[in-house]
Coordinates of C-alpha atoms in Angstrom, one line a residue:
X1170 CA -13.4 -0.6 217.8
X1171 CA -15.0 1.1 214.7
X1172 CA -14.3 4.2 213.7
X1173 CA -18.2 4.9 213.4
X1174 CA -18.6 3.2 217.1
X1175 CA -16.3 5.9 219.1
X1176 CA -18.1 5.2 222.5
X1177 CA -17.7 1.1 222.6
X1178 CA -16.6 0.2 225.6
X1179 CA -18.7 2.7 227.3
X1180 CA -20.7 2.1 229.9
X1181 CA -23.8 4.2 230.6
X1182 CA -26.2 3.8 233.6
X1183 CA -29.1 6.0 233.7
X1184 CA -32.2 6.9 235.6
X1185 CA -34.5 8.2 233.2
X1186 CA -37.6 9.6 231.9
X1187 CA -39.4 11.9 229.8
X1188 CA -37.1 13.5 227.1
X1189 CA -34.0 15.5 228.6
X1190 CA -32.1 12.4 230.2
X1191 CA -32.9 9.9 227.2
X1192 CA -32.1 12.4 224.8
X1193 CA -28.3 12.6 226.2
X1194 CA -28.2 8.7 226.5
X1195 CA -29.6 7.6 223.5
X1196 CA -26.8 9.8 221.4
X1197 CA -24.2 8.2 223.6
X1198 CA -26.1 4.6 222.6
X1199 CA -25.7 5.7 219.1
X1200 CA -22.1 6.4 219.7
X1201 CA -21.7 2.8 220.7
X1202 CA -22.1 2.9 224.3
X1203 CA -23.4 0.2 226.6
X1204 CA -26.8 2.4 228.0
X1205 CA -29.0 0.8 230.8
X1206 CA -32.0 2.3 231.3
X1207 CA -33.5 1.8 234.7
X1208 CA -37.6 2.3 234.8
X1209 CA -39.9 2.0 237.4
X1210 CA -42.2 -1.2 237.5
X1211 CA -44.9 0.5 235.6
X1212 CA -43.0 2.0 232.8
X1213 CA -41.0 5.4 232.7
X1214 CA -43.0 8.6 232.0
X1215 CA -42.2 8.7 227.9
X1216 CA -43.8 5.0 227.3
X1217 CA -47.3 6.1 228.3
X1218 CA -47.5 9.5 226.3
X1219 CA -49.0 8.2 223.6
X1220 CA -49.4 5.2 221.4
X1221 CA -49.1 6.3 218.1
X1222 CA -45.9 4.2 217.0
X1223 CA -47.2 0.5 216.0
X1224 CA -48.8 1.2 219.9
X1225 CA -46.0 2.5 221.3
X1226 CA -45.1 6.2 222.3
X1227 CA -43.9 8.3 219.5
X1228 CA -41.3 9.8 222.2
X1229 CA -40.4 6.8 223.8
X1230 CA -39.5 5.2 220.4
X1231 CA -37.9 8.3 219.6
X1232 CA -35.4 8.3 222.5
X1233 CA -35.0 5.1 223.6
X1234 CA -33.1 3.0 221.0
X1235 CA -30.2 1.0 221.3
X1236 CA -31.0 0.8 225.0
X1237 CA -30.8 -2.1 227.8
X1238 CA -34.8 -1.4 229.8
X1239 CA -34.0 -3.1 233.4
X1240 CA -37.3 -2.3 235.5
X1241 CA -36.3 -1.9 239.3
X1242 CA -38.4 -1.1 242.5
X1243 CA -35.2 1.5 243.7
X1244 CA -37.3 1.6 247.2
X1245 CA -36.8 -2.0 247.5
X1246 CA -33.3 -2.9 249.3
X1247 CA -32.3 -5.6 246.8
X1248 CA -33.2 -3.6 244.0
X1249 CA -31.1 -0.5 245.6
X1250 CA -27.9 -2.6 246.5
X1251 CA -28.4 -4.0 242.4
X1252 CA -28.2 -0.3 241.5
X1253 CA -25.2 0.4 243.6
X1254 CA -23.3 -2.4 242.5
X1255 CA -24.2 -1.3 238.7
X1256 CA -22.8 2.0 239.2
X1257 CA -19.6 0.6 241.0
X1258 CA -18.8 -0.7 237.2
X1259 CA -20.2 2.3 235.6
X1260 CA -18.5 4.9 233.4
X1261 CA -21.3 7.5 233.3
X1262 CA -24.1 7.8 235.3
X1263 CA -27.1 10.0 234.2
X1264 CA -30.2 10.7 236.2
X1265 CA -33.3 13.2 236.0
X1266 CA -35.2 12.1 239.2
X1267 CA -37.1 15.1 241.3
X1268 CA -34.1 17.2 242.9
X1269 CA -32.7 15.5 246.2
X1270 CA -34.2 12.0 245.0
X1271 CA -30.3 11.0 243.5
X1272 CA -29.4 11.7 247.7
X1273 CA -31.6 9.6 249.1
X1274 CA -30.8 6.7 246.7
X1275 CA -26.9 7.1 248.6
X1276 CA -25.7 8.5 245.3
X1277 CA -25.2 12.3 246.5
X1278 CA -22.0 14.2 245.0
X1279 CA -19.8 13.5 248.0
X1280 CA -20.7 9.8 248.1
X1281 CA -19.7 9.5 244.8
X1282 CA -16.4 11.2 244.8
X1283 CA -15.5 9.5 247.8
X1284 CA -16.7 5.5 246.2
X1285 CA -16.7 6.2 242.9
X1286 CA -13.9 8.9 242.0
X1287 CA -13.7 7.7 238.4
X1288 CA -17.1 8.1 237.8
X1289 CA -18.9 10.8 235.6
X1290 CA -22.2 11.6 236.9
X1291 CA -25.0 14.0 234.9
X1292 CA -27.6 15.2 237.2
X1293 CA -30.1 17.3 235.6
X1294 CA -32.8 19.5 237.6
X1295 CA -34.9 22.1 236.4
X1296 CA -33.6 25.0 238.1
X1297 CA -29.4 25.1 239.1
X1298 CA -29.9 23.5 242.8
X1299 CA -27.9 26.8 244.7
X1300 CA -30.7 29.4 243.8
X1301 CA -34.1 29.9 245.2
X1302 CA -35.7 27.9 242.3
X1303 CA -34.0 24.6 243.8
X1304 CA -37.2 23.1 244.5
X1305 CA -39.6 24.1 241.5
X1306 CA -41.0 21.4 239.5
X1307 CA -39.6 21.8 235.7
X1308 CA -41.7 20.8 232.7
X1309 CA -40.7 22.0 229.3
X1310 CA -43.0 24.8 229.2
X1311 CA -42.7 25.6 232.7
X1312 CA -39.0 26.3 231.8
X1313 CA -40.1 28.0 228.4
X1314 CA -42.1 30.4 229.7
X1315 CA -40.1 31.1 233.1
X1316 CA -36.7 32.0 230.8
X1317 CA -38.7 34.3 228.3
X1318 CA -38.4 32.1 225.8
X1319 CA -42.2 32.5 225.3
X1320 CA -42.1 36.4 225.6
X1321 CA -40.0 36.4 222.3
X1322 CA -41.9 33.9 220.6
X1323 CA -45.5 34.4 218.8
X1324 CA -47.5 37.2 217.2
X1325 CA -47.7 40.2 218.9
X1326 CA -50.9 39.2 220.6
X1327 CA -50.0 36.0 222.3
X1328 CA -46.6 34.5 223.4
X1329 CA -46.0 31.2 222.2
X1330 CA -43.9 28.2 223.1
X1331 CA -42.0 26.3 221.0
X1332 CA -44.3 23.3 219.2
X1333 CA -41.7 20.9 220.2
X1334 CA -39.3 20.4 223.6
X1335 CA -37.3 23.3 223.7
X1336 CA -36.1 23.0 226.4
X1337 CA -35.8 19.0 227.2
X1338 CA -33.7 18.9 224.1
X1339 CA -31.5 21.5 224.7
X1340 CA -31.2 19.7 227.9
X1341 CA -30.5 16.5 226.8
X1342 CA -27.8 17.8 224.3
X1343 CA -26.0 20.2 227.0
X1344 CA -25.7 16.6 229.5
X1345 CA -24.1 15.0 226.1
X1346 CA -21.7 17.5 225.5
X1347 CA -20.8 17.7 229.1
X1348 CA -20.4 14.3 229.2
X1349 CA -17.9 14.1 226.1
X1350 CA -15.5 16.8 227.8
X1351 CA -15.8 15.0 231.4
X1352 CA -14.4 12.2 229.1
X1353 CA -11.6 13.6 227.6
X1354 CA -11.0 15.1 231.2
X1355 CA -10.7 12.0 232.4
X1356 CA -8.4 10.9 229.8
X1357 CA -6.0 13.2 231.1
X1358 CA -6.3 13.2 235.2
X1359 CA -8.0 10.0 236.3
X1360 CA -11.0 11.4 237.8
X1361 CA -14.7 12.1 237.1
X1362 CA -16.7 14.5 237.6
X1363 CA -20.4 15.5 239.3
X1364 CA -22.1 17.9 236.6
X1365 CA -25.2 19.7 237.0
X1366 CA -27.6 20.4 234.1
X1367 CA -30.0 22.8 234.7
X1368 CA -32.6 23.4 232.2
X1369 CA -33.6 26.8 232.9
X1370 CA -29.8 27.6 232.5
X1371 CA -30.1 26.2 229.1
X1372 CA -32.7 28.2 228.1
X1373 CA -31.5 31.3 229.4
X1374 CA -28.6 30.9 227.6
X1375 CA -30.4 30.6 224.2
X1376 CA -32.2 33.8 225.3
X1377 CA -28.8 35.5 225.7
X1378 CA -29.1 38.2 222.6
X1379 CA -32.7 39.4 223.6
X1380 CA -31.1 39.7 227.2
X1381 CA -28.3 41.8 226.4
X1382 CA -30.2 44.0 224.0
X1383 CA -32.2 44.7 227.0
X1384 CA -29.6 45.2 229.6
X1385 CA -27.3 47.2 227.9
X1386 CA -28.8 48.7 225.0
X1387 CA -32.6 49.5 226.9
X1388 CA -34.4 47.9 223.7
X1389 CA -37.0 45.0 224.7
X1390 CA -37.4 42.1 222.1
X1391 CA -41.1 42.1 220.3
X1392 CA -42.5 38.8 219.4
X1393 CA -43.0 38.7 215.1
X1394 CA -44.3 36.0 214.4
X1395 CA -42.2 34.3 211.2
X1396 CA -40.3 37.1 211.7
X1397 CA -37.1 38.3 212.6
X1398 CA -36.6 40.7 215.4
X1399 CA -33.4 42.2 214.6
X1400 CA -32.5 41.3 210.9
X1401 CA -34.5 42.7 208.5
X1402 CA -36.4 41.6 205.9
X1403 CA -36.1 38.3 207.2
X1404 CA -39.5 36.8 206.8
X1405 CA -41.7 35.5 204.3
X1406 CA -43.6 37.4 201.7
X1407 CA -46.5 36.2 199.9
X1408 CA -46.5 35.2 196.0
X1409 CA -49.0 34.1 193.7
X1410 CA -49.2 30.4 194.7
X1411 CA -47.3 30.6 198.1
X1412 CA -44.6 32.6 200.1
X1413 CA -41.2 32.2 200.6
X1414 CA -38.7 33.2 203.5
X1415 CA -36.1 35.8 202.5
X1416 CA -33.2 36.5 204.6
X1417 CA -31.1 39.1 204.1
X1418 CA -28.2 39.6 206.4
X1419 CA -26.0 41.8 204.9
X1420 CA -25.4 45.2 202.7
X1421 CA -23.9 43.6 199.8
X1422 CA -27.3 40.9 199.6
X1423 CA -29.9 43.6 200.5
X1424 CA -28.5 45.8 197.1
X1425 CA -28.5 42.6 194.8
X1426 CA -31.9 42.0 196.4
X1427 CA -33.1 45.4 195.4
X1428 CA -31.7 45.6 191.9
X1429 CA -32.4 41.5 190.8
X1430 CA -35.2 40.6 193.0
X1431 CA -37.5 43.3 193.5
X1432 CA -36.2 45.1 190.7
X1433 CA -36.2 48.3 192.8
X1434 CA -32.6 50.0 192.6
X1435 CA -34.1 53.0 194.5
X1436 CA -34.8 51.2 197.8
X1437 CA -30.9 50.7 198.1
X1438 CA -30.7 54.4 197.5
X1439 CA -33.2 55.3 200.4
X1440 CA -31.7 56.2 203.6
X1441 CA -34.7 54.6 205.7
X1442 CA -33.1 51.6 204.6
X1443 CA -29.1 51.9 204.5
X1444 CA -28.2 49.7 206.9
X1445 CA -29.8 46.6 209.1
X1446 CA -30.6 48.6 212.1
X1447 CA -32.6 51.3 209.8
X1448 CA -34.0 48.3 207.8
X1449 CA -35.6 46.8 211.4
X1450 CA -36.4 50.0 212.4
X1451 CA -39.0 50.9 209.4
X1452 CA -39.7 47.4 208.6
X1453 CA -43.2 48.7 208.1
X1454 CA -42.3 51.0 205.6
X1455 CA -40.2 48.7 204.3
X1456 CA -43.0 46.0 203.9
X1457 CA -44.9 48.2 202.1
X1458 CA -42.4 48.7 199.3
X1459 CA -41.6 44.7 199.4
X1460 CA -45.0 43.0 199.5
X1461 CA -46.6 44.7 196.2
X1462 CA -43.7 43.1 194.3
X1463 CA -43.7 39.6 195.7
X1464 CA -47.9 39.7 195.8
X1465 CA -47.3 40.4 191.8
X1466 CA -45.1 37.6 190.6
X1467 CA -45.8 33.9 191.0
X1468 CA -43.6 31.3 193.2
X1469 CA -41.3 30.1 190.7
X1470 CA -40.3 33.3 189.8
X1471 CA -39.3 34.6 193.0
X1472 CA -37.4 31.6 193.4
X1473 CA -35.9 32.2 190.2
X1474 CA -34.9 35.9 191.1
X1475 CA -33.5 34.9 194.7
X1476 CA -31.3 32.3 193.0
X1477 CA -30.1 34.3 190.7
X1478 CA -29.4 37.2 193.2
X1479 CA -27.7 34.7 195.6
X1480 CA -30.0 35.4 198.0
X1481 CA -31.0 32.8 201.0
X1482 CA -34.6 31.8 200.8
X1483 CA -36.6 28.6 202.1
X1484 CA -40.3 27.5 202.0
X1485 CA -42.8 27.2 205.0
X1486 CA -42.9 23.4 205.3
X1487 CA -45.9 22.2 206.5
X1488 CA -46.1 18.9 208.7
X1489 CA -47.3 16.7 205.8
X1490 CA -44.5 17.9 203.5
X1491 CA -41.5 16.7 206.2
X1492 CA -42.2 13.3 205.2
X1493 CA -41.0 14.0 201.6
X1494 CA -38.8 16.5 202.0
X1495 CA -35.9 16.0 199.7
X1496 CA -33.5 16.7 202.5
X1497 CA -34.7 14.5 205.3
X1498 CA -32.6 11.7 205.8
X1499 CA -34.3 8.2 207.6
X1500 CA -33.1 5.3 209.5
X1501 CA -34.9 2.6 210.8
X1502 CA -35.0 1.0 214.3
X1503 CA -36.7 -2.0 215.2
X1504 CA -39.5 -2.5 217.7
X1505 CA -39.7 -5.2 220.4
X1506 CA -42.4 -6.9 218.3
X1507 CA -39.5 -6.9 215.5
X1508 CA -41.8 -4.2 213.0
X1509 CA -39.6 -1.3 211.7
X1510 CA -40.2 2.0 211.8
X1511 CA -38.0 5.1 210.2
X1512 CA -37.1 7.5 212.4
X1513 CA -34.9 11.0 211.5
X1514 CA -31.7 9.7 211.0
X1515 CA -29.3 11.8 213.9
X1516 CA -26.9 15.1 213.0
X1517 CA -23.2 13.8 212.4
X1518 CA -24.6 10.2 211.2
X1519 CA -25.2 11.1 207.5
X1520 CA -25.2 7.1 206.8
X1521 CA -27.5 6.0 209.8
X1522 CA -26.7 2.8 212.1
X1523 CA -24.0 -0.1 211.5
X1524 CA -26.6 -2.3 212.8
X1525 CA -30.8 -1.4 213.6
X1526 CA -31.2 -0.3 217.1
X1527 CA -34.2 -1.6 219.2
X1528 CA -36.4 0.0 221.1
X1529 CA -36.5 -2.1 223.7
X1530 CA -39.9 -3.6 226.2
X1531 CA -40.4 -2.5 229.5
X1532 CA -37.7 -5.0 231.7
X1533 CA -36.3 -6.9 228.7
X1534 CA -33.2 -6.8 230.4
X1535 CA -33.6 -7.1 234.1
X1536 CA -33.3 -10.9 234.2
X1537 CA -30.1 -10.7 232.7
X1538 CA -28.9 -7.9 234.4
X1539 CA -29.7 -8.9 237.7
X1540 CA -27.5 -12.0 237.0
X1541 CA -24.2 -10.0 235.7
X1542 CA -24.4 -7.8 238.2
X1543 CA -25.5 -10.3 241.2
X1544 CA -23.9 -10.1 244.4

């Protein structure tokens, strides 16, 4: 085994769709783990999204390389037993179906304890199955806007989600980590574990600061826009020939961003703005002595003057500049039809793959699979 293959040996079984369940799998495929990925018949969810990828879905070819597809009527009894006898072999076993579905498969918690006692299982719902919300159908932006996640996000006329899946990927990437310490668990005691990933819990965790400022200190978080809500300034100002984001963060910038950048030695002296809490608290006063400066000197030179201050800063990519950003790193995975494309190449894999991944057709697998794992 490869030191850039830590997972070989691994083997993954999941019932997946959408984004929050692939998203775990495919970082454990990129690992080096064995993945199966059972679909229905028809195709999971993420394949029919779109077809904007060569005619394939931009989040299916996203999340779904380096995979085994095996398509599988689970209602059928043959198909069910082939499942079973899958998991019997399996290391991990992750699954996303509607809450309860996992149960009537014969794959509850207990079951699994009882047959499969070495076997780490990943069962991700929308809401944690012991609360009222059991039930509740969980979509990404049902989840956004249930945790507050929209009530802190947007202008302050309209609540926003976040333009991509919050929530499914913060899903996906609690599962993985949950999976790597069941893992190391295992290492040490011999046994699994049944874990339960609930997105809403994910989300609410991410909305822990706003929650605590409201709980203990009374203050409710505003939405700002490209704003921050409780650093300040921490938002773009306006040049001649575009803005740039500032962010200051502490005493020591906000005077070298007084006395270099804006040139103003007297706003350090001013007592509406000695601290980050005063800063936040007359940001609009504090706009108004910022703006005129930035409004009056062109990009390049307020780049210049943050540099030279020290001072963190950072343009407002569009989506047509991401392609040629200097800091985006690409890999490429192959289709079934053997075209290419480049995808982001993933966190913690600065070099991409050892070998290109493929996305692989609907059932590519299930011939084989059904013959290495026949009765």
């Amino acid at each position: 085994m490869s030191d850039a293959r830590p997972l070989e040996g691994l083997f993954v079984v999941s019932i997946e769709q959408a984004v929050a369940a692939p998203l775990c799998t495919v970082r454990l495929a990129d690992g080096g783990a064995r993945v199966v990925k059972i679909e229905r018949p028809e195709g999971e969810t993420a394949r029919h999204y779109d077809s904007a990828v060569e005619g394939m879905s931009a989040y299916f070819v996203w999340l779904n390389r380096g995979k085994e597809s095996v398509a599988l009527d689970l209602k059928a009894k043959e198909d069910l037993a082939l499942l079973h006898r899958m998991v019997a072999r399996a290391d991990v076993l992750v699954q996303n179906l509607a809450p309860g579905a996992i149960d009537r498969l014969g794959l509850s918690a207990q079951v699994i304890t009882q047959k499969f006692p070495r076997l780490i299982t990943i069962n991700i719902v929308g809401y944690g199955q012991d609360t009222p919300y059991a039930a509740m159908r969980a979509y990404d932006m049902l989840v956004q806007a249930e945790s507050g996640i929209c009530a802190v996000t947007g202008t302050p006329e309209t609540p926003c989600k976040i333009g991509v899946s919050a929530a499914d990927i913060a899903t996906g990437m609690n599962a993985h980590a949950a999976i790597l310490e069941a893992l190391l668990s295992r290492e040490r005691t011999g046994r699994g574990r049944v874990v339960e990933i609930a997105m809403f819990d994910g989300m609410a965790d991410w909305m822990a600061v706003p929650l605590l400022h409201q709980e203990y200190a009374g203050r409710e978080t505003n939405r700002y826009g490209l704003s921050h809500a409780s650093i300040y300034p921490y938002r773009p100002y306006v040049c001649r020939g575009g803005a740039v984001v500032v962010s200051i963060q502490q005493n020591s910038e906000w005077k070298r961003f007084c006395g270099i950048v804006l040139q103003r030695q007297d706003l350090f002296a001013d007592e509406r703005f000695a601290t980050n809490a005063w800063r936040v608290a007359n940001r609009v006063a504090l706009d108004a002595e910022i703006e005129p400066v930035f409004a009056s000197i062109d990009h390049d030179e307020a780049i210049r003057r943050l540099d030279e201050a020290q001072i963190a800063w950072g343009r407002v990519s569009e989506m047509r500049d991401l392609p040629r950003h200097k800091a985006l790193r690409r890999t490429d995975v192959a289709l079934p039809d053997g075209n290419r494309v480049a995808v982001p190449t993933p966190a913690g894999r600065p070099e991409g793959f050892e070998t290109i991944p493929t996305v692989p057709a609907l059932g590519a697998d299930t011939d084989r699979i059904r013959s290495e794992f026949a009765a």
